[in-house]
PDB file of C-alpha atoms in Angstrom:
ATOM      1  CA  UNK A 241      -3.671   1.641  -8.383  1.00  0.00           C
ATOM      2  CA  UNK A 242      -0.355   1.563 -10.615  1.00  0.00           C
ATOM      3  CA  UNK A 243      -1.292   2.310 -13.780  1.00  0.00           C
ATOM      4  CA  UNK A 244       0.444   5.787 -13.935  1.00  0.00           C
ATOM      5  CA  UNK A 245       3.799   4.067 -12.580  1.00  0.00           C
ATOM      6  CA  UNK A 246       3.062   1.330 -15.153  1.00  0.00           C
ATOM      7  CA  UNK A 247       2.611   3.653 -18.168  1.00  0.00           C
ATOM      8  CA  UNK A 248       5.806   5.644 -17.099  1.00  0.00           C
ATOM      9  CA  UNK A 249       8.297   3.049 -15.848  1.00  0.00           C
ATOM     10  CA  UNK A 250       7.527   0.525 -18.202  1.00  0.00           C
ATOM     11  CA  UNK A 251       9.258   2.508 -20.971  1.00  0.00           C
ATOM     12  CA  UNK A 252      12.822   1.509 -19.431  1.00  0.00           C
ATOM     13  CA  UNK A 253      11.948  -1.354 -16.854  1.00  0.00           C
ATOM     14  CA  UNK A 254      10.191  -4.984 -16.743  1.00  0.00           C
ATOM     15  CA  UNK A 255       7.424  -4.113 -14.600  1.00  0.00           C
ATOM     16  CA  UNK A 256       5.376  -6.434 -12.721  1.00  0.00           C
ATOM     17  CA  UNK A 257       2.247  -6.218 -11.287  1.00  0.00           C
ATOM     18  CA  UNK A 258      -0.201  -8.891  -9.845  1.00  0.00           C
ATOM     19  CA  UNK A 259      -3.778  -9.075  -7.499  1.00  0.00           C
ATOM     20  CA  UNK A 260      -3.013  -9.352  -4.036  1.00  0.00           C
ATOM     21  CA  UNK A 261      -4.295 -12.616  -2.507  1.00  0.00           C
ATOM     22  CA  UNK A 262      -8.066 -11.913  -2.295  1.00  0.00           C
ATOM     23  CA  UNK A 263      -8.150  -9.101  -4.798  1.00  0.00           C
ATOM     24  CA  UNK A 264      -9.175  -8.730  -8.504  1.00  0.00           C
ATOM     25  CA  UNK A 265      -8.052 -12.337 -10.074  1.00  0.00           C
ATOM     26  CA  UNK A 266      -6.174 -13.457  -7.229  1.00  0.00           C
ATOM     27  CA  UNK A 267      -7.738 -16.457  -5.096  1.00  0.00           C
ATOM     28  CA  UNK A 268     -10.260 -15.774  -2.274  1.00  0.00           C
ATOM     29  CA  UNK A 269      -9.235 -16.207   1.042  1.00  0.00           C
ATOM     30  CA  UNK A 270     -10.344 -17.500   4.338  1.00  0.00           C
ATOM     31  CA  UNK A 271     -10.765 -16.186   8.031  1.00  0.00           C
ATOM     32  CA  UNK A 272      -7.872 -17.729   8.925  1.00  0.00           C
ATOM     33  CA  UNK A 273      -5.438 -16.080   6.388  1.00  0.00           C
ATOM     34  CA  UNK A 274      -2.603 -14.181   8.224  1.00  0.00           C
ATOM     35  CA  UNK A 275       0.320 -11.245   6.955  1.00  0.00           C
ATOM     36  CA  UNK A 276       2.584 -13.914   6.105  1.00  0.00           C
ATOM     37  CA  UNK A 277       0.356 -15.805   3.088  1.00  0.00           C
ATOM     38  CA  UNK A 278       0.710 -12.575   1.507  1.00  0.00           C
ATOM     39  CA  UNK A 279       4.370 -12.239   1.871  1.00  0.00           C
ATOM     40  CA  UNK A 280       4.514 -15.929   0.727  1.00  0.00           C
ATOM     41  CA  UNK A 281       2.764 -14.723  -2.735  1.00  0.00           C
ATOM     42  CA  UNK A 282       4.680 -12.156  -3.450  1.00  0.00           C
ATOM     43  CA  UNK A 283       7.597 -14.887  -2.853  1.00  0.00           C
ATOM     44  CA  UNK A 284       6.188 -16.842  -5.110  1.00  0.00           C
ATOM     45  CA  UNK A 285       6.002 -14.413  -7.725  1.00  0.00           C
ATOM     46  CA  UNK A 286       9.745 -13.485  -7.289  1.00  0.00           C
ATOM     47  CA  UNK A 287      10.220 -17.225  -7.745  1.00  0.00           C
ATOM     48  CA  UNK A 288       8.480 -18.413 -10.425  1.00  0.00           C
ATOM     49  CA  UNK A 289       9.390 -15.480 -12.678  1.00  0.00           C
ATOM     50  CA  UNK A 290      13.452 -16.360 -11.981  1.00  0.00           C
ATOM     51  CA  UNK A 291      13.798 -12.813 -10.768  1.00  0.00           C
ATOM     52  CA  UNK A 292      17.254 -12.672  -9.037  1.00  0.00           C
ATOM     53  CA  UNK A 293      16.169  -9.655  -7.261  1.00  0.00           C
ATOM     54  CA  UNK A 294      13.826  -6.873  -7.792  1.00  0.00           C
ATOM     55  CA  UNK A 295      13.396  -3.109  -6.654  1.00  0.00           C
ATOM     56  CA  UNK A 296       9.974  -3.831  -4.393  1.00  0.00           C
ATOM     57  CA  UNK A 297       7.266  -1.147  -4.507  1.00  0.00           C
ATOM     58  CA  UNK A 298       4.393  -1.493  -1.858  1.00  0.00           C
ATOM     59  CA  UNK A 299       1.014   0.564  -1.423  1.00  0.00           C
ATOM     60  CA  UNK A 300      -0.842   1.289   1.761  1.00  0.00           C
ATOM     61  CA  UNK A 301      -1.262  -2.579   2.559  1.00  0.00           C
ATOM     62  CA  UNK A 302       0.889  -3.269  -0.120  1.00  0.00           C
ATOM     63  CA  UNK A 303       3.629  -1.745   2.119  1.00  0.00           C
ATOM     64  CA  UNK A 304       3.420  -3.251   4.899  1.00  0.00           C
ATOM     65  CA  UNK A 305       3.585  -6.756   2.659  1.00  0.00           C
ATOM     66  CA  UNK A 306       6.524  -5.195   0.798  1.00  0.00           C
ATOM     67  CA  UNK A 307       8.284  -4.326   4.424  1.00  0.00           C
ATOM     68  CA  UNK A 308       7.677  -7.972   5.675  1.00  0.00           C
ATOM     69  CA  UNK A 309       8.859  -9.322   2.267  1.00  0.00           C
ATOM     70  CA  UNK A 310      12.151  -7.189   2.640  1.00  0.00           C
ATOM     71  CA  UNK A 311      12.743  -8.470   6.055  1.00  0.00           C
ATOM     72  CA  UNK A 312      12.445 -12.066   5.182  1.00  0.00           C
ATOM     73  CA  UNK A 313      13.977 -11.969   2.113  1.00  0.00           C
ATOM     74  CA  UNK A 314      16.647  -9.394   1.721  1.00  0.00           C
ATOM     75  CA  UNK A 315      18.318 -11.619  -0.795  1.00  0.00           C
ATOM     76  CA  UNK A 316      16.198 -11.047  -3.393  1.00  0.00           C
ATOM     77  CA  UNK A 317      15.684  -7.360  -3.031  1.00  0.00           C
ATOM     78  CA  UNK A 318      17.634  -4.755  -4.627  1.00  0.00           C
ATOM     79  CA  UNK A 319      16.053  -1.378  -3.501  1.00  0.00           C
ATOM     80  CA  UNK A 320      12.076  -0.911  -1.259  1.00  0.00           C
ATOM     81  CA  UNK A 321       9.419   1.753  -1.892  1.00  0.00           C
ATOM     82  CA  UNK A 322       7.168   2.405   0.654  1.00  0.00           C
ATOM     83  CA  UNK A 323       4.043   4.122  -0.539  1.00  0.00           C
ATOM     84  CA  UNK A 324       1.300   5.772   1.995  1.00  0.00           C
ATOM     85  CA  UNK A 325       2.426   2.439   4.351  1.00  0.00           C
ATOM     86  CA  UNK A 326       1.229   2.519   8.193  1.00  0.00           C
ATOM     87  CA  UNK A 327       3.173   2.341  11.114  1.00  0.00           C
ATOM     88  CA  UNK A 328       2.460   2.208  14.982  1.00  0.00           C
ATOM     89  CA  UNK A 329      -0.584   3.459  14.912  1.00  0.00           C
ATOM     90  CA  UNK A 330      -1.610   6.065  18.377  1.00  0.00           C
ATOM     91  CA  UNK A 331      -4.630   4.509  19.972  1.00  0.00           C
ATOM     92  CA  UNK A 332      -7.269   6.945  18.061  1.00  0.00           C
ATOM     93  CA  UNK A 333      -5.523   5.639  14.606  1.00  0.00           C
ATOM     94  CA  UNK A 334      -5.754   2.338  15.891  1.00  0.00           C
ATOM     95  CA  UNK A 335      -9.705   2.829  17.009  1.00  0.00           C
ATOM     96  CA  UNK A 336     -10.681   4.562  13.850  1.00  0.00           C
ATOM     97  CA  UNK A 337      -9.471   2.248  11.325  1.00  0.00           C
ATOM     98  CA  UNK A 338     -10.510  -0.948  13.886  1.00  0.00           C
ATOM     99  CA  UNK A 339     -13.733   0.720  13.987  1.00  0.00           C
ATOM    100  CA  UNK A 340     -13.923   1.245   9.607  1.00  0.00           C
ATOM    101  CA  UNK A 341     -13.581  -2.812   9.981  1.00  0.00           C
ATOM    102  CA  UNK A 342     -16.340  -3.102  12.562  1.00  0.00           C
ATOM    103  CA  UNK A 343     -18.829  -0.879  10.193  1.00  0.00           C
ATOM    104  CA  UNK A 344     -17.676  -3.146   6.915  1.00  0.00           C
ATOM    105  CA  UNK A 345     -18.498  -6.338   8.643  1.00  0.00           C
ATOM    106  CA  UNK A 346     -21.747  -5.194   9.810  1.00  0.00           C
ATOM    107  CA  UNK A 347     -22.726  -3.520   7.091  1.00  0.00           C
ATOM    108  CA  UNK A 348     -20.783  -4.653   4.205  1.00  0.00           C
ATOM    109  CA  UNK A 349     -17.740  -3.141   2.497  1.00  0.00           C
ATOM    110  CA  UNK A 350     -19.687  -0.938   0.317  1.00  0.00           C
ATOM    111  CA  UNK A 351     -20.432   0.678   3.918  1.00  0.00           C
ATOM    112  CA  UNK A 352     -17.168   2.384   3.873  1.00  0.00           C
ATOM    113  CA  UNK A 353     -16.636   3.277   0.090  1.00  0.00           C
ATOM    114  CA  UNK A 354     -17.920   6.700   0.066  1.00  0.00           C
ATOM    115  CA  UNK A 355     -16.066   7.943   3.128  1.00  0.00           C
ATOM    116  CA  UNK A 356     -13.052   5.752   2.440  1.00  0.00           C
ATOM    117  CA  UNK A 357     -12.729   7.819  -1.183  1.00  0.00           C
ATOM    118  CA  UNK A 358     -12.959  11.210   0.920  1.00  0.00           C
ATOM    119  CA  UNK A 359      -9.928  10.101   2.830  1.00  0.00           C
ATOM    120  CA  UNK A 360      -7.776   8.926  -0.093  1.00  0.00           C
ATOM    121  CA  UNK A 361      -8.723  12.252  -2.845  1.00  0.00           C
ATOM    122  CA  UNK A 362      -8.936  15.193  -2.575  1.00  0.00           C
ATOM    123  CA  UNK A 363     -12.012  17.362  -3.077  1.00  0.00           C
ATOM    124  CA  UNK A 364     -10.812  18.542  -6.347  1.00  0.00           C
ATOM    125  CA  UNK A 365      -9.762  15.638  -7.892  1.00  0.00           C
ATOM    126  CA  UNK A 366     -12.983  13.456  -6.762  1.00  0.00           C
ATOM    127  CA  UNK A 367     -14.900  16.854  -8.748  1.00  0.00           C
ATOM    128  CA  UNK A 368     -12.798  16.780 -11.454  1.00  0.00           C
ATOM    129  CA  UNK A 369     -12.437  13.323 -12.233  1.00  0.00           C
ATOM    130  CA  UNK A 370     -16.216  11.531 -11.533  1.00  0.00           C
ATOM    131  CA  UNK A 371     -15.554   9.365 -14.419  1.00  0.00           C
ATOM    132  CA  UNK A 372     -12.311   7.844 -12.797  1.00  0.00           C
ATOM    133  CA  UNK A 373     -13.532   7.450  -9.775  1.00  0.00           C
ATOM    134  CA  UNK A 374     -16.680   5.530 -10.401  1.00  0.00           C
ATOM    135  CA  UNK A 375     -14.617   3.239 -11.879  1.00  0.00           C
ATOM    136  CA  UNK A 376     -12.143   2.602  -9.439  1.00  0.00           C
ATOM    137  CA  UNK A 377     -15.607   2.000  -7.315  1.00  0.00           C
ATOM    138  CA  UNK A 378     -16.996  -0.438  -9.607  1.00  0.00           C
ATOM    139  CA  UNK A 379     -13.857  -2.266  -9.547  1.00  0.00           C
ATOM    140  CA  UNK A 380     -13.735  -2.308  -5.546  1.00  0.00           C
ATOM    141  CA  UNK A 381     -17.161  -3.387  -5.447  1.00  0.00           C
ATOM    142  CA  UNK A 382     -16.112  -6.351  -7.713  1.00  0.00           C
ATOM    143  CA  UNK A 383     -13.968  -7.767  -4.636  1.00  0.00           C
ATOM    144  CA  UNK A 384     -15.107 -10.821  -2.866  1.00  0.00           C
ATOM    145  CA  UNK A 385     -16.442  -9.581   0.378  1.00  0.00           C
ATOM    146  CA  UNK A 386     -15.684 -11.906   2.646  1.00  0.00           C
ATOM    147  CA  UNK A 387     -11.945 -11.997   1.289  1.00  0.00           C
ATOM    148  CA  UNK A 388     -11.796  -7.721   1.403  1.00  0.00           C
ATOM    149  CA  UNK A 389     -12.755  -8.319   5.132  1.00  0.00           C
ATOM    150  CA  UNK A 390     -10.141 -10.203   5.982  1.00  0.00           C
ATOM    151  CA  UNK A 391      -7.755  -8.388   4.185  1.00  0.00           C
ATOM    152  CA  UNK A 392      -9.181  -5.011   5.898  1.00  0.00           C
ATOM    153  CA  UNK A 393      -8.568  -6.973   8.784  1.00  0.00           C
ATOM    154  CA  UNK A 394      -5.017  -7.999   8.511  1.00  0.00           C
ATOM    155  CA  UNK A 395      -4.240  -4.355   7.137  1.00  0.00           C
ATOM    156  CA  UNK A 396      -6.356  -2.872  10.450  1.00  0.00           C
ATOM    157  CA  UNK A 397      -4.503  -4.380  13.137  1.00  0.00           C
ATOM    158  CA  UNK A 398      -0.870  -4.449  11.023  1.00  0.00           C
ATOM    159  CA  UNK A 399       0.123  -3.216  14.200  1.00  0.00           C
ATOM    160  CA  UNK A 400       0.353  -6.923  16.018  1.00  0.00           C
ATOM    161  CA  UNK A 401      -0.155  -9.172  13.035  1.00  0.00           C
ATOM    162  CA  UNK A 402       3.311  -8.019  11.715  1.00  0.00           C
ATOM    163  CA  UNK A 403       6.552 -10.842  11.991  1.00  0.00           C
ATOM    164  CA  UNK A 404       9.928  -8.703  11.672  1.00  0.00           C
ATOM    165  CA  UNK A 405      11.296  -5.708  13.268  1.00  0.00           C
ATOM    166  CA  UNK A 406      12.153  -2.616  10.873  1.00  0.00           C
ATOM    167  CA  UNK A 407      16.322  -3.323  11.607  1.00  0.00           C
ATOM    168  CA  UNK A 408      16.177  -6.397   9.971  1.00  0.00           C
ATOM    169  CA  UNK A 409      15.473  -4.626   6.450  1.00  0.00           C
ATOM    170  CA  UNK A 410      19.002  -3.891   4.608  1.00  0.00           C
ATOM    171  CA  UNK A 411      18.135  -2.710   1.346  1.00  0.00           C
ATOM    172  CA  UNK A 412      18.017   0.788   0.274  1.00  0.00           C
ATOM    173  CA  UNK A 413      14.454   2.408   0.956  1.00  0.00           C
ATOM    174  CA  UNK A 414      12.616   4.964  -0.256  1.00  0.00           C
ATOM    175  CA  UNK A 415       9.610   5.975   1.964  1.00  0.00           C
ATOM    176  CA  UNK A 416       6.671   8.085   0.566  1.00  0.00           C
ATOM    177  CA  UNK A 417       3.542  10.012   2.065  1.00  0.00           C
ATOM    178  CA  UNK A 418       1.298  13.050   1.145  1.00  0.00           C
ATOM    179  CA  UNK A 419       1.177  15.585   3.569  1.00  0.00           C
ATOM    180  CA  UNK A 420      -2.289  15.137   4.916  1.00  0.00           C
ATOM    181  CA  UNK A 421      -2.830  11.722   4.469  1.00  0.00           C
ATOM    182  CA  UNK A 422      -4.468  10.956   8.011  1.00  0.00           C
ATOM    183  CA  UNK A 423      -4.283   7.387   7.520  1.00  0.00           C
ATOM    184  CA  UNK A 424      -0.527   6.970   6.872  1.00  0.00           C
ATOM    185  CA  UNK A 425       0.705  10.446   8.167  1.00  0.00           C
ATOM    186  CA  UNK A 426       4.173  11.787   7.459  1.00  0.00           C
ATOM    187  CA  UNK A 427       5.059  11.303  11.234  1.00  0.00           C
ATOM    188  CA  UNK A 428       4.692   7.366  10.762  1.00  0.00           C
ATOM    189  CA  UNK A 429       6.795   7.525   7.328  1.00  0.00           C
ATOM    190  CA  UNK A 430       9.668   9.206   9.264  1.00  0.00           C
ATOM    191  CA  UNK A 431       9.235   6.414  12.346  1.00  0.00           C
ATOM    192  CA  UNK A 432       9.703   4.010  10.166  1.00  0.00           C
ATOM    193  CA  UNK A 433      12.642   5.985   8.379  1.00  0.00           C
ATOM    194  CA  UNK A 434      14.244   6.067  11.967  1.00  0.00           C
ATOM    195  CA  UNK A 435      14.174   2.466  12.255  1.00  0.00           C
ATOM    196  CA  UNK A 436      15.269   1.330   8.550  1.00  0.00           C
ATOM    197  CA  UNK A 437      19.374   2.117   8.096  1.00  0.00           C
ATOM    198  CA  UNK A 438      19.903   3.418   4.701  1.00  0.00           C
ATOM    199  CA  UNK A 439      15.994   5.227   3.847  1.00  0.00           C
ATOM    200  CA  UNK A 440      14.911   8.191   3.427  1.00  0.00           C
ATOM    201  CA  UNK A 441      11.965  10.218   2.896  1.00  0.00           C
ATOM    202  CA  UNK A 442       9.728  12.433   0.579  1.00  0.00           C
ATOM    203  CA  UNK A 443       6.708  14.001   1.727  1.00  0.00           C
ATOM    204  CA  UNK A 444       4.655  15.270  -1.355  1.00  0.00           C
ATOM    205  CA  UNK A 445       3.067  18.478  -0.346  1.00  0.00           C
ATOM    206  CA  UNK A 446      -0.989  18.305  -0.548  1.00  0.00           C
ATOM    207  CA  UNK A 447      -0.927  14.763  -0.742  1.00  0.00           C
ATOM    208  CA  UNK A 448      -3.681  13.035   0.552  1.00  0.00           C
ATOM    209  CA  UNK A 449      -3.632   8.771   0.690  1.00  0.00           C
ATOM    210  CA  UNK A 450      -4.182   7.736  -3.011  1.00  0.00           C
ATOM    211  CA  UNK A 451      -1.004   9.455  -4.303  1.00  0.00           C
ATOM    212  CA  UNK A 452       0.253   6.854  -7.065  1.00  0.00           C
ATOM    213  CA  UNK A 453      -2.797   7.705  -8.494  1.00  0.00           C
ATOM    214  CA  UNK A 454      -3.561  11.771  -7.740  1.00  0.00           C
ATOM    215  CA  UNK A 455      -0.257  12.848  -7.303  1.00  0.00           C
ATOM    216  CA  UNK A 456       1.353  10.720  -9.926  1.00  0.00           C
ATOM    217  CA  UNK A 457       4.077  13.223 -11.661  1.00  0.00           C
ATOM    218  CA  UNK A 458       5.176  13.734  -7.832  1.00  0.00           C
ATOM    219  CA  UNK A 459       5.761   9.981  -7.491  1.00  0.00           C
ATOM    220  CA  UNK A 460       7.246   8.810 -10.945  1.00  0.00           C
ATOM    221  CA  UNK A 461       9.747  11.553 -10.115  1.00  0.00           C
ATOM    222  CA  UNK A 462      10.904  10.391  -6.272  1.00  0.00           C
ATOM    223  CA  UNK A 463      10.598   6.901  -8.202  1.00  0.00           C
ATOM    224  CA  UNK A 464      12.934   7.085 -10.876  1.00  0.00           C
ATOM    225  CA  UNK A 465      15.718   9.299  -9.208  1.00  0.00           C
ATOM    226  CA  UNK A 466      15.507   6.204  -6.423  1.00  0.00           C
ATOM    227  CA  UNK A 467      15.628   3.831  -8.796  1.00  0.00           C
ATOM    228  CA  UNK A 468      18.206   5.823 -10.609  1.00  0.00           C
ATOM    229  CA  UNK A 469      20.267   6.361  -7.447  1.00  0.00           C
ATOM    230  CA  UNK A 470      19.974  10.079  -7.960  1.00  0.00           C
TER     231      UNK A 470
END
């Protein structure tokens, strides 16, 4: 999901990247596995790499984890990006993504691949870049299923499984959405800026969910002049 911000930040930063609990290498986890194991990981990362503080980035789940994380631990935060993140959900968001989990655990994850990659592209770029995205499919299909449903679950009803209120986040914060993302719509991104004392927001025009990824130039450049305290 990061390579492009890897490849282009990595030229003037230590950057960090690691599998969410219950994703690529990361351990499995269990029905009982709440928001706050993930917060703990990331935590624990911080930690164990002796990283007095760190600018945060977070995507779609990601940024809900990164929002908790900043809450808890404003300490060791210097700056939080908010990428394509969620945010009280109206009852039809709430029903449609509650109702994606309902069809994955029925069905199985691979269920709700082929619509999910509708959502998150845009017609063009799933035309123009087949190759890409079969891989990125592979590589979601590689995900323990039983772990993914969890996860889909935590990330489905964010809404009441979430610890801290917005106001408790100090940090600067950059918050970022594409314009027709339907999952995590520009209206939730400036909620949340509302909410969060010292953000601000970019909406990049066209933008659908997957924008690390699709709309990459877009958001290496709201990145760095963040970063860069342009």
């Amino acid at each position: 999901m990061w390579q492009a911000q890897v490849h282009r930040f990595a030229q003037s930063h230590a950057v960090i990247c690691y599998d969410l609990l219950g994703h690529g290498e990361s351990p499995k986890i269990s029905s009982a596995a709440v928001i706050g194991d993930f917060v703990a990981q990331l935590a624990r990362v911080v930690v164990e790499l002796g990283l007095p503080s760190a600018v945060v980035a977070g995507f779609s789940f990601g940024g809900i984890i990164a929002r908790e994380f900043a809450a808890r631990y404003g300490d060791k935060i210097k700056k939080l990006v908010l990428l394509s993140t969620v945010y009280e959900r109206s009852d039809a968001e709430r029903e449609a993504v509650i109702g994606r989990w309902e069809k994955a655990r029925s069905e199985g994850p691979r269920a709700i691949y082929p619509a999910a990659l509708e959502r998150w592209f845009s017609p063009a770029f799933l035309a123009g870049q087949k190759e890409f995205v079969q891989q990125l499919l592979r590589s979601m299909m590689r995900n323990d299923d039983a772990s993914f449903l969890r996860a889909y679950e935590i990330f489905a009803r964010s809404d009441t499984e979430t610890q801290f209120s917005l106001d408790a986040i100090r940090c600067p914060t950059l918050i970022v959405t594409g314009e027709r993302d339907s999952g995590s719509t520009p209206a939730m991104a400036w909620r949340m800026a509302s909410e969060i004392a010292n953000s601000r927001v970019s909406i990049i025009p066209s933008g659908r969910h997957m924008i690390p990824l699709e709309m990459a130039p877009e958001v290496n450049r709201e990145l760095s002049r963040f970063i860069n305290g342009e």
